[in-house]
Tab-separated table of C-alpha atoms in Angstrom:
chain	number	residue	atom	x	y	z
A	25	UNK	CA	6.491	33.922	44.201
A	26	UNK	CA	8.156	33.105	47.529
A	27	UNK	CA	9.659	35.986	49.448
A	28	UNK	CA	11.833	34.371	52.098
A	29	UNK	CA	15.362	35.769	52.194
A	30	UNK	CA	16.724	32.205	52.538
A	31	UNK	CA	17.299	30.895	49.035
A	32	UNK	CA	17.168	27.153	49.855
A	33	UNK	CA	13.783	27.577	51.559
A	34	UNK	CA	12.501	29.499	48.577
A	35	UNK	CA	13.668	26.741	46.237
A	36	UNK	CA	11.952	24.021	48.313
A	37	UNK	CA	8.688	25.965	48.329
A	38	UNK	CA	8.906	26.517	44.579
A	39	UNK	CA	9.340	22.762	44.007
A	40	UNK	CA	6.558	21.845	46.455
A	41	UNK	CA	4.147	24.186	44.686
A	42	UNK	CA	4.520	22.120	41.541
A	43	UNK	CA	2.795	19.205	43.312
A	44	UNK	CA	-0.942	18.755	42.686
A	45	UNK	CA	-3.149	20.491	45.232
A	46	UNK	CA	-0.264	22.402	46.853
A	47	UNK	CA	-0.540	26.187	46.815
A	48	UNK	CA	1.840	28.808	48.273
A	49	UNK	CA	0.458	28.514	51.829
A	50	UNK	CA	0.598	24.722	51.886
A	51	UNK	CA	4.094	24.779	50.385
A	52	UNK	CA	5.244	27.117	53.129
A	53	UNK	CA	3.685	24.896	55.813
A	54	UNK	CA	5.338	21.745	54.441
A	55	UNK	CA	8.707	23.508	54.021
A	56	UNK	CA	8.725	24.677	57.657
A	57	UNK	CA	7.594	21.233	58.795
A	58	UNK	CA	10.559	19.669	56.987
A	59	UNK	CA	12.846	22.270	58.504
A	60	UNK	CA	11.762	21.174	61.983
A	61	UNK	CA	12.150	17.450	61.215
A	62	UNK	CA	15.441	15.561	61.583
A	63	UNK	CA	17.991	15.288	58.782
A	64	UNK	CA	17.403	11.506	58.690
A	65	UNK	CA	13.727	12.009	57.913
A	66	UNK	CA	14.564	14.487	55.142
A	67	UNK	CA	17.042	11.981	53.695
A	68	UNK	CA	14.420	9.187	53.842
A	69	UNK	CA	11.861	11.380	52.082
A	70	UNK	CA	14.347	12.428	49.384
A	71	UNK	CA	15.414	8.785	48.993
A	72	UNK	CA	11.826	7.610	48.631
A	73	UNK	CA	11.163	10.193	45.925
A	74	UNK	CA	14.302	9.216	44.030
A	75	UNK	CA	13.520	5.511	44.435
A	76	UNK	CA	10.210	5.752	42.602
A	77	UNK	CA	11.980	7.518	39.754
A	78	UNK	CA	14.863	5.027	39.650
A	79	UNK	CA	13.093	1.723	40.309
A	80	UNK	CA	9.566	1.967	38.938
A	81	UNK	CA	9.156	0.948	35.322
A	82	UNK	CA	6.309	-0.181	33.104
A	83	UNK	CA	5.794	-3.922	32.764
A	84	UNK	CA	6.649	-4.768	29.154
A	85	UNK	CA	3.660	-7.111	28.950
A	86	UNK	CA	0.783	-5.160	30.497
A	87	UNK	CA	2.290	-1.656	31.025
A	88	UNK	CA	1.371	-1.682	34.720
A	89	UNK	CA	3.781	0.079	37.076
A	90	UNK	CA	6.258	-2.357	38.597
A	91	UNK	CA	9.757	-2.740	40.031
A	92	UNK	CA	10.316	-6.073	38.301
A	93	UNK	CA	9.595	-6.951	34.702
A	94	UNK	CA	7.291	-8.782	34.094
A	95	UNK	CA	5.102	-7.502	36.951
A	96	UNK	CA	3.812	-9.739	39.743
A	97	UNK	CA	0.434	-10.149	38.016
A	98	UNK	CA	1.814	-11.108	34.593
A	99	UNK	CA	4.319	-13.541	36.123
A	100	UNK	CA	1.675	-15.197	38.328
A	101	UNK	CA	0.946	-18.584	36.744
A	102	UNK	CA	-2.228	-19.029	38.794
A	103	UNK	CA	-3.899	-16.054	37.097
A	104	UNK	CA	-6.079	-16.692	34.060
A	105	UNK	CA	-3.966	-15.399	31.161
A	106	UNK	CA	-6.807	-16.055	28.730
A	107	UNK	CA	-8.770	-13.166	30.233
A	108	UNK	CA	-7.436	-9.611	29.776
A	109	UNK	CA	-8.941	-6.634	31.569
A	110	UNK	CA	-8.138	-3.478	29.602
A	111	UNK	CA	-7.916	-0.262	31.636
A	112	UNK	CA	-6.884	3.321	30.877
A	113	UNK	CA	-4.425	3.974	33.725
A	114	UNK	CA	-2.484	2.015	36.371
A	115	UNK	CA	-4.759	3.629	38.996
A	116	UNK	CA	-7.750	1.924	37.358
A	117	UNK	CA	-5.935	-1.414	37.606
A	118	UNK	CA	-5.424	-0.866	41.340
A	119	UNK	CA	-9.129	-0.085	41.783
A	120	UNK	CA	-10.157	-3.300	40.002
A	121	UNK	CA	-7.527	-5.382	41.786
A	122	UNK	CA	-8.766	-4.088	45.147
A	123	UNK	CA	-12.108	-5.856	44.550
A	124	UNK	CA	-10.342	-9.228	44.738
A	125	UNK	CA	-12.701	-10.491	42.029
A	126	UNK	CA	-10.397	-10.380	39.014
A	127	UNK	CA	-8.631	-13.660	38.266
A	128	UNK	CA	-7.424	-12.631	34.832
A	129	UNK	CA	-4.576	-10.309	33.839
A	130	UNK	CA	-4.566	-6.661	32.791
A	131	UNK	CA	-3.511	-4.378	29.979
A	132	UNK	CA	-2.995	-0.668	30.648
A	133	UNK	CA	-3.604	1.535	27.586
A	134	UNK	CA	-1.884	4.546	29.188
A	135	UNK	CA	-4.765	6.850	28.295
A	136	UNK	CA	-7.728	7.024	25.964
A	137	UNK	CA	-8.350	8.191	22.415
A	138	UNK	CA	-9.271	11.887	22.546
A	139	UNK	CA	-9.369	13.351	19.020
A	140	UNK	CA	-10.210	16.855	20.267
A	141	UNK	CA	-7.062	16.801	22.409
A	142	UNK	CA	-4.936	15.320	19.629
A	143	UNK	CA	-4.575	11.870	21.240
A	144	UNK	CA	-4.901	9.104	18.662
A	145	UNK	CA	-4.718	5.286	18.761
A	146	UNK	CA	-0.970	5.446	18.024
A	147	UNK	CA	-0.358	7.220	21.330
A	148	UNK	CA	-1.680	4.249	23.336
A	149	UNK	CA	-0.493	0.672	23.863
A	150	UNK	CA	-3.114	-0.749	21.501
A	151	UNK	CA	-0.622	-2.531	19.215
A	152	UNK	CA	0.861	-4.323	22.234
A	153	UNK	CA	-2.631	-5.432	23.286
A	154	UNK	CA	-3.360	-6.823	19.818
A	155	UNK	CA	-0.014	-8.672	19.850
A	156	UNK	CA	-0.912	-10.221	23.218
A	157	UNK	CA	-4.342	-11.288	21.984
A	158	UNK	CA	-2.720	-12.877	18.942
A	159	UNK	CA	0.112	-14.627	20.806
A	160	UNK	CA	-1.325	-15.586	24.199
A	161	UNK	CA	-4.409	-17.618	23.248
A	162	UNK	CA	-6.717	-15.079	24.833
A	163	UNK	CA	-10.411	-16.059	25.190
A	164	UNK	CA	-11.909	-12.810	26.449
A	165	UNK	CA	-10.998	-9.122	26.493
A	166	UNK	CA	-12.957	-7.007	28.981
A	167	UNK	CA	-12.899	-3.291	28.128
A	168	UNK	CA	-12.993	-1.738	31.616
A	169	UNK	CA	-12.592	1.836	30.390
A	170	UNK	CA	-14.115	4.946	31.932
A	171	UNK	CA	-17.730	5.437	30.770
A	172	UNK	CA	-16.952	8.871	29.304
A	173	UNK	CA	-17.218	9.935	25.662
A	174	UNK	CA	-13.477	9.328	25.237
A	175	UNK	CA	-13.534	6.007	27.113
A	176	UNK	CA	-16.493	4.779	25.087
A	177	UNK	CA	-14.843	5.949	21.856
A	178	UNK	CA	-11.696	4.019	22.759
A	179	UNK	CA	-13.764	0.936	23.578
A	180	UNK	CA	-15.568	1.121	20.224
A	181	UNK	CA	-12.240	1.456	18.415
A	182	UNK	CA	-10.830	-1.585	20.242
A	183	UNK	CA	-14.026	-3.524	19.621
A	184	UNK	CA	-13.668	-2.961	15.864
A	185	UNK	CA	-10.031	-4.127	15.937
A	186	UNK	CA	-10.774	-7.185	18.070
A	187	UNK	CA	-13.769	-8.177	15.942
A	188	UNK	CA	-11.297	-9.565	13.400
A	189	UNK	CA	-9.942	-11.983	16.008
A	190	UNK	CA	-11.457	-15.055	17.604
A	191	UNK	CA	-11.947	-13.481	21.010
A	192	UNK	CA	-14.955	-12.543	23.138
A	193	UNK	CA	-15.179	-8.803	23.830
A	194	UNK	CA	-17.187	-7.538	26.808
A	195	UNK	CA	-17.341	-4.622	29.218
A	196	UNK	CA	-18.394	-4.234	32.866
A	197	UNK	CA	-22.073	-3.515	33.549
A	198	UNK	CA	-23.031	0.133	33.813
A	199	UNK	CA	-25.882	2.046	35.377
A	200	UNK	CA	-26.792	2.723	38.984
A	201	UNK	CA	-24.014	2.942	41.543
A	202	UNK	CA	-24.529	0.802	44.644
A	203	UNK	CA	-25.535	2.897	47.659
A	204	UNK	CA	-26.966	5.798	45.656
A	205	UNK	CA	-30.589	6.864	45.456
A	206	UNK	CA	-32.682	6.697	42.301
A	207	UNK	CA	-33.801	10.323	42.588
A	208	UNK	CA	-30.201	11.522	42.295
A	209	UNK	CA	-29.250	9.300	39.374
A	210	UNK	CA	-28.741	10.986	35.993
A	211	UNK	CA	-30.870	10.164	32.972
A	212	UNK	CA	-27.908	8.319	31.405
A	213	UNK	CA	-27.334	6.208	34.513
A	214	UNK	CA	-31.009	5.255	34.658
A	215	UNK	CA	-31.189	4.505	30.935
A	216	UNK	CA	-28.073	2.333	31.140
A	217	UNK	CA	-29.460	0.528	34.181
A	218	UNK	CA	-32.857	-0.041	32.580
A	219	UNK	CA	-31.372	-1.323	29.314
A	220	UNK	CA	-28.911	-3.568	31.135
A	221	UNK	CA	-31.264	-4.895	33.819
A	222	UNK	CA	-30.424	-8.404	35.023
A	223	UNK	CA	-32.711	-11.217	36.237
A	224	UNK	CA	-32.823	-11.815	40.006
B	195	UNK	CA	-22.613	38.373	39.963
B	196	UNK	CA	-25.932	37.211	38.578
B	197	UNK	CA	-27.495	33.776	38.648
B	198	UNK	CA	-28.355	32.373	35.246
B	199	UNK	CA	-30.572	29.366	34.568
B	200	UNK	CA	-30.487	27.898	31.089
B	201	UNK	CA	-30.459	24.788	28.939
B	202	UNK	CA	-27.013	23.741	27.726
B	203	UNK	CA	-24.970	21.294	25.678
B	204	UNK	CA	-21.416	20.432	26.779
B	205	UNK	CA	-19.015	21.319	23.942
B	206	UNK	CA	-15.747	20.699	25.749
B	207	UNK	CA	-14.071	20.221	29.101
B	208	UNK	CA	-10.546	20.362	30.399
B	209	UNK	CA	-8.967	19.702	33.759
B	210	UNK	CA	-8.380	22.826	35.805
B	211	UNK	CA	-7.069	21.230	38.993
B	212	UNK	CA	-7.142	17.890	40.810
B	213	UNK	CA	-10.865	18.247	41.457
B	214	UNK	CA	-12.155	20.977	39.126
B	215	UNK	CA	-12.798	21.269	35.400
B	216	UNK	CA	-13.451	24.094	32.989
B	217	UNK	CA	-16.566	23.257	30.982
B	218	UNK	CA	-17.444	24.891	27.658
B	219	UNK	CA	-21.224	25.061	27.290
B	220	UNK	CA	-23.499	26.203	24.505
B	221	UNK	CA	-26.496	27.620	26.362
B	222	UNK	CA	-29.776	28.343	24.610
B	223	UNK	CA	-30.349	31.890	25.818
B	224	UNK	CA	-26.814	33.078	26.618
B	225	UNK	CA	-24.635	31.556	23.919
B	226	UNK	CA	-21.287	29.928	24.546
B	227	UNK	CA	-20.143	30.125	28.168
B	228	UNK	CA	-16.899	28.961	29.755
B	229	UNK	CA	-17.479	27.955	33.338
B	230	UNK	CA	-15.614	26.296	36.135
B	231	UNK	CA	-17.164	23.283	37.855
B	232	UNK	CA	-15.445	23.233	41.233
B	233	UNK	CA	-15.130	19.843	42.864
B	234	UNK	CA	-16.705	18.058	39.890
B	235	UNK	CA	-14.046	15.343	39.773
B	236	UNK	CA	-14.435	14.573	43.452
B	237	UNK	CA	-17.862	13.175	42.607
B	238	UNK	CA	-19.380	14.019	45.975
B	239	UNK	CA	-21.421	17.056	44.994
B	240	UNK	CA	-24.976	15.970	44.320
B	241	UNK	CA	-25.798	19.257	42.591
B	242	UNK	CA	-23.452	18.129	39.812
B	243	UNK	CA	-24.641	14.503	39.782
B	244	UNK	CA	-21.675	12.217	39.043
B	245	UNK	CA	-19.862	14.159	36.316
B	246	UNK	CA	-20.399	16.412	33.335
B	247	UNK	CA	-19.490	14.610	30.157
B	248	UNK	CA	-18.895	15.873	26.630
B	249	UNK	CA	-22.062	16.173	24.474
B	250	UNK	CA	-24.306	15.934	27.514
B	251	UNK	CA	-27.584	17.890	27.519
B	252	UNK	CA	-28.696	19.459	30.749
B	253	UNK	CA	-30.070	22.383	32.698
B	254	UNK	CA	-27.434	24.573	34.278
B	255	UNK	CA	-27.301	27.257	36.948
B	256	UNK	CA	-24.342	29.612	36.548
B	257	UNK	CA	-23.106	32.524	38.561
B	258	UNK	CA	-21.471	34.904	36.153
B	259	UNK	CA	-20.512	38.460	35.392
B	260	UNK	CA	-21.654	39.086	31.846
B	261	UNK	CA	-19.990	42.513	31.869
B	262	UNK	CA	-16.681	40.647	32.090
B	263	UNK	CA	-16.948	38.126	29.262
B	264	UNK	CA	-13.372	36.924	29.624
B	265	UNK	CA	-13.780	35.706	33.211
B	266	UNK	CA	-14.969	32.187	33.932
B	267	UNK	CA	-18.520	31.684	35.171
B	268	UNK	CA	-19.174	29.275	38.044
B	269	UNK	CA	-21.372	26.233	37.592
B	270	UNK	CA	-23.438	25.966	40.755
B	271	UNK	CA	-25.875	23.301	39.495
B	272	UNK	CA	-26.011	20.842	36.621
B	273	UNK	CA	-28.752	18.357	35.896
B	274	UNK	CA	-28.701	16.136	32.861
B	275	UNK	CA	-32.057	16.427	31.085
B	276	UNK	CA	-31.719	13.995	28.212
B	277	UNK	CA	-29.696	10.875	27.672
B	278	UNK	CA	-27.939	10.437	24.338
B	279	UNK	CA	-26.601	6.934	24.889
B	280	UNK	CA	-27.161	6.106	21.220
B	281	UNK	CA	-24.210	8.377	20.370
B	282	UNK	CA	-21.938	6.044	22.344
B	283	UNK	CA	-23.002	2.903	20.533
B	284	UNK	CA	-21.253	3.532	17.197
B	285	UNK	CA	-17.877	5.101	16.529
B	286	UNK	CA	-19.106	7.170	13.556
B	287	UNK	CA	-21.849	8.692	15.727
B	288	UNK	CA	-19.314	9.647	18.389
B	289	UNK	CA	-17.021	11.194	15.805
B	290	UNK	CA	-19.889	13.149	14.272
B	291	UNK	CA	-21.037	14.358	17.694
B	292	UNK	CA	-17.537	15.543	18.539
B	293	UNK	CA	-17.232	17.214	15.122
B	294	UNK	CA	-20.384	19.315	15.597
B	295	UNK	CA	-19.260	20.241	19.122
B	296	UNK	CA	-15.813	21.224	17.848
B	297	UNK	CA	-17.021	23.488	15.037
B	298	UNK	CA	-19.633	25.072	17.308
B	299	UNK	CA	-17.031	25.873	19.968
B	300	UNK	CA	-14.639	27.253	17.359
B	301	UNK	CA	-17.069	29.433	15.414
B	302	UNK	CA	-19.118	31.037	18.180
B	303	UNK	CA	-18.315	33.945	20.468
B	304	UNK	CA	-18.765	33.853	24.244
B	305	UNK	CA	-22.055	35.296	25.524
B	306	UNK	CA	-23.486	35.636	22.011
B	307	UNK	CA	-26.846	33.822	22.088
B	308	UNK	CA	-28.101	31.803	19.112
B	309	UNK	CA	-31.229	29.960	20.183
B	310	UNK	CA	-31.810	28.643	16.648
B	311	UNK	CA	-28.291	27.212	16.552
B	312	UNK	CA	-28.744	25.653	19.986
B	313	UNK	CA	-31.966	23.953	18.857
B	314	UNK	CA	-30.247	22.769	15.675
B	315	UNK	CA	-27.333	21.340	17.668
B	316	UNK	CA	-29.649	19.446	20.007
B	317	UNK	CA	-31.601	18.166	16.996
B	318	UNK	CA	-28.379	17.066	15.276
B	319	UNK	CA	-27.176	15.181	18.369
B	320	UNK	CA	-30.546	13.478	18.831
B	321	UNK	CA	-30.651	12.416	15.160
B	322	UNK	CA	-27.019	11.238	15.301
B	323	UNK	CA	-27.872	9.057	18.289
B	324	UNK	CA	-29.861	6.820	15.959
B	325	UNK	CA	-28.100	7.440	12.625
B	326	UNK	CA	-26.665	4.739	10.356
B	327	UNK	CA	-24.733	7.380	8.412
B	328	UNK	CA	-23.788	10.615	10.125
B	329	UNK	CA	-23.262	12.971	7.174
B	330	UNK	CA	-26.906	14.046	6.531
B	331	UNK	CA	-27.339	15.299	10.119
B	332	UNK	CA	-23.867	16.829	10.225
B	333	UNK	CA	-24.297	18.637	6.875
B	334	UNK	CA	-27.686	20.010	7.907
B	335	UNK	CA	-26.061	21.327	11.088
B	336	UNK	CA	-23.122	22.821	9.178
B	337	UNK	CA	-25.651	24.773	7.119
B	338	UNK	CA	-27.568	26.003	10.176
B	339	UNK	CA	-24.380	26.998	12.006
B	340	UNK	CA	-22.960	28.937	9.059
B	341	UNK	CA	-26.310	30.616	8.474
B	342	UNK	CA	-26.570	31.674	12.137
B	343	UNK	CA	-23.086	33.163	12.328
B	344	UNK	CA	-23.596	34.992	9.038
B	345	UNK	CA	-21.058	32.981	7.047
B	346	UNK	CA	-23.354	30.959	4.763
B	347	UNK	CA	-21.789	31.301	1.299
B	348	UNK	CA	-23.615	32.456	-1.808
B	349	UNK	CA	-24.168	29.619	-4.270
B	350	UNK	CA	-26.639	31.109	-6.780
B	351	UNK	CA	-24.402	33.752	-8.375
B	352	UNK	CA	-20.791	34.847	-8.681
B	353	UNK	CA	-19.919	36.817	-5.551
B	354	UNK	CA	-17.594	39.038	-7.586
B	355	UNK	CA	-19.545	39.926	-10.743
B	356	UNK	CA	-23.073	38.670	-10.076
B	357	UNK	CA	-23.197	36.259	-13.090
B	358	UNK	CA	-25.600	33.398	-12.557
B	359	UNK	CA	-24.086	31.007	-15.083
B	360	UNK	CA	-20.684	29.385	-15.564
B	361	UNK	CA	-20.205	29.150	-11.779
B	362	UNK	CA	-17.263	26.772	-11.612
B	363	UNK	CA	-15.326	27.522	-8.442
B	364	UNK	CA	-15.864	28.218	-4.762
B	365	UNK	CA	-13.824	30.673	-2.742
B	366	UNK	CA	-14.097	30.610	1.026
B	367	UNK	CA	-12.314	33.950	1.267
B	368	UNK	CA	-14.808	35.598	-1.092
B	369	UNK	CA	-17.748	33.848	0.570
B	370	UNK	CA	-19.273	31.902	-2.289
B	371	UNK	CA	-19.175	30.818	-5.924
B	372	UNK	CA	-17.032	32.569	-8.509
B	373	UNK	CA	-17.543	32.267	-12.247
B	374	UNK	CA	-15.182	31.020	-14.932
B	375	UNK	CA	-14.279	34.612	-15.856
B	376	UNK	CA	-13.414	35.795	-12.318
B	377	UNK	CA	-11.762	32.565	-11.182
B	378	UNK	CA	-8.279	32.949	-12.839
B	379	UNK	CA	-7.330	35.901	-10.634
B	380	UNK	CA	-7.955	33.967	-7.412
B	381	UNK	CA	-5.490	31.690	-5.617
B	382	UNK	CA	-7.794	30.398	-2.882
B	383	UNK	CA	-10.473	28.506	-4.771
B	384	UNK	CA	-11.859	25.062	-5.294
B	385	UNK	CA	-13.599	23.588	-8.306
B	386	UNK	CA	-17.252	22.753	-7.698
B	387	UNK	CA	-19.548	20.772	-9.992
B	388	UNK	CA	-23.214	21.507	-10.712
B	389	UNK	CA	-24.507	18.612	-8.571
B	390	UNK	CA	-22.746	19.910	-5.464
B	391	UNK	CA	-23.926	23.458	-6.113
B	392	UNK	CA	-27.542	22.330	-6.569
B	393	UNK	CA	-27.236	20.328	-3.366
B	394	UNK	CA	-26.084	23.378	-1.439
B	395	UNK	CA	-28.855	25.584	-2.834
B	396	UNK	CA	-31.442	23.098	-1.541
B	397	UNK	CA	-29.725	20.788	0.915
B	398	UNK	CA	-32.932	19.067	1.998
B	399	UNK	CA	-33.298	17.305	-1.357
B	400	UNK	CA	-30.183	15.149	-1.139
B	401	UNK	CA	-29.724	11.638	0.236
B	402	UNK	CA	-25.946	11.560	-0.072
B	403	UNK	CA	-24.570	14.922	1.031
B	404	UNK	CA	-20.892	13.855	0.818
B	405	UNK	CA	-19.810	16.586	-1.657
B	406	UNK	CA	-21.826	19.213	0.220
B	407	UNK	CA	-20.253	18.186	3.537
B	408	UNK	CA	-16.817	18.222	1.916
B	409	UNK	CA	-17.246	21.765	0.580
B	410	UNK	CA	-18.776	23.147	3.790
B	411	UNK	CA	-15.992	21.489	5.807
B	412	UNK	CA	-13.486	23.238	3.513
B	413	UNK	CA	-15.253	26.559	4.174
B	414	UNK	CA	-15.400	25.896	7.944
B	415	UNK	CA	-11.687	25.023	7.957
B	416	UNK	CA	-10.948	28.436	6.440
B	417	UNK	CA	-13.133	30.202	8.990
B	418	UNK	CA	-11.484	28.291	11.863
B	419	UNK	CA	-7.973	28.772	10.506
B	420	UNK	CA	-7.404	25.000	10.641
B	421	UNK	CA	-9.197	21.801	9.729
B	422	UNK	CA	-11.535	20.442	12.417
B	423	UNK	CA	-9.762	17.576	14.204
B	424	UNK	CA	-12.643	15.188	13.518
B	425	UNK	CA	-12.891	16.030	9.783
B	426	UNK	CA	-10.712	13.139	8.735
B	427	UNK	CA	-12.756	10.689	10.831
B	428	UNK	CA	-15.928	11.620	8.931
B	429	UNK	CA	-14.472	11.809	5.434
B	430	UNK	CA	-11.091	10.420	4.457
B	431	UNK	CA	-8.704	12.220	2.090
B	432	UNK	CA	-9.547	9.826	-0.744
B	433	UNK	CA	-13.250	10.668	-0.417
B	434	UNK	CA	-12.570	14.401	-0.704
B	435	UNK	CA	-12.204	16.882	-3.511
B	436	UNK	CA	-14.163	15.000	-6.188
B	437	UNK	CA	-15.810	17.451	-8.580
B	438	UNK	CA	-19.463	16.565	-8.973
């Protein structure tokens, strides 16, 4: 509850508090900061917020966020369209793309299967992925999903669907994170690393 | 505030903020506990390791006020003690693991310890991690859970008149079998054959516990007030309700 007598300031603080990680004190700080800034800056900020709502769409091929459809990755002829990296969220795509090692294309599921939360396969873009695999002469699908119970469950579900098609299914290696110390690794990390050890 | 050290299984988790999660744990000595893991999603706190995942087994340190059971405890340390990677290798194992976690979370009270149930849950998860078919381990756990919470039905006699023959129906509301003579006056009931009833009297003797699982799942659904979300994944509608 904001208690300023100025209604417009109250309204701004109320809206700011809806943002992740912003509490009443932070909202007040940001509101007063904006009050001190020029009108041009406020207009630029408001314009930028509206622009992401007006211009950003999901690519109809891979469901990545984009301003043009198809997105720059799907329309890039130099990428390997026979290799699809499947991720849960657009943020995961950005993380993989930042490595500079992926030459294939992506498919964003827009979530994972979570039966306990009522999220089923029909809530994701799985059908679109299967259509792509069928139509685009895909050689390999890499299931780069989060190594959580839900991520692994989604991967197993996709694996069973893709088994009926002539396509290689793989997933990124899992185990020890680079830069960590063995003594702090969990039992699962160590077991995964031991099972998946690679020759040097 | 007291510090509690215990063994625990993760039954559920939900996002609380950008960096924190509420974790539902079944602890061995303190029962079900809801606790907040602050900063868990940031991944920088070594006392939490990398994350706390569903169905993980670990040792936990909690700061909690047991005199206020409705307030969240704080997880100050978490260390995974056993890896159950086998659960993640097959979809049916994952479904079964989530089913036992779901019914445990739904049918237990906070801060009500059940060490026997905890041991049975750990045993079920370990067995499921290597199971070709999940129903034997799940059915054995259903039995242990219902027994521990005092809701194991009576299968050897009619719960209404005490007759030991002509036991044809099961009523979850009444808590067991009802005979042919008492059955007509009851709306909530389900026909049960002699094979299923024998199975439930001595569950250890059966290799295919499908009808026993089906009936206990029906009973659990009544106790929960809804069907477990993973029920359908373990047994489809066409596999249910056969009188044997």
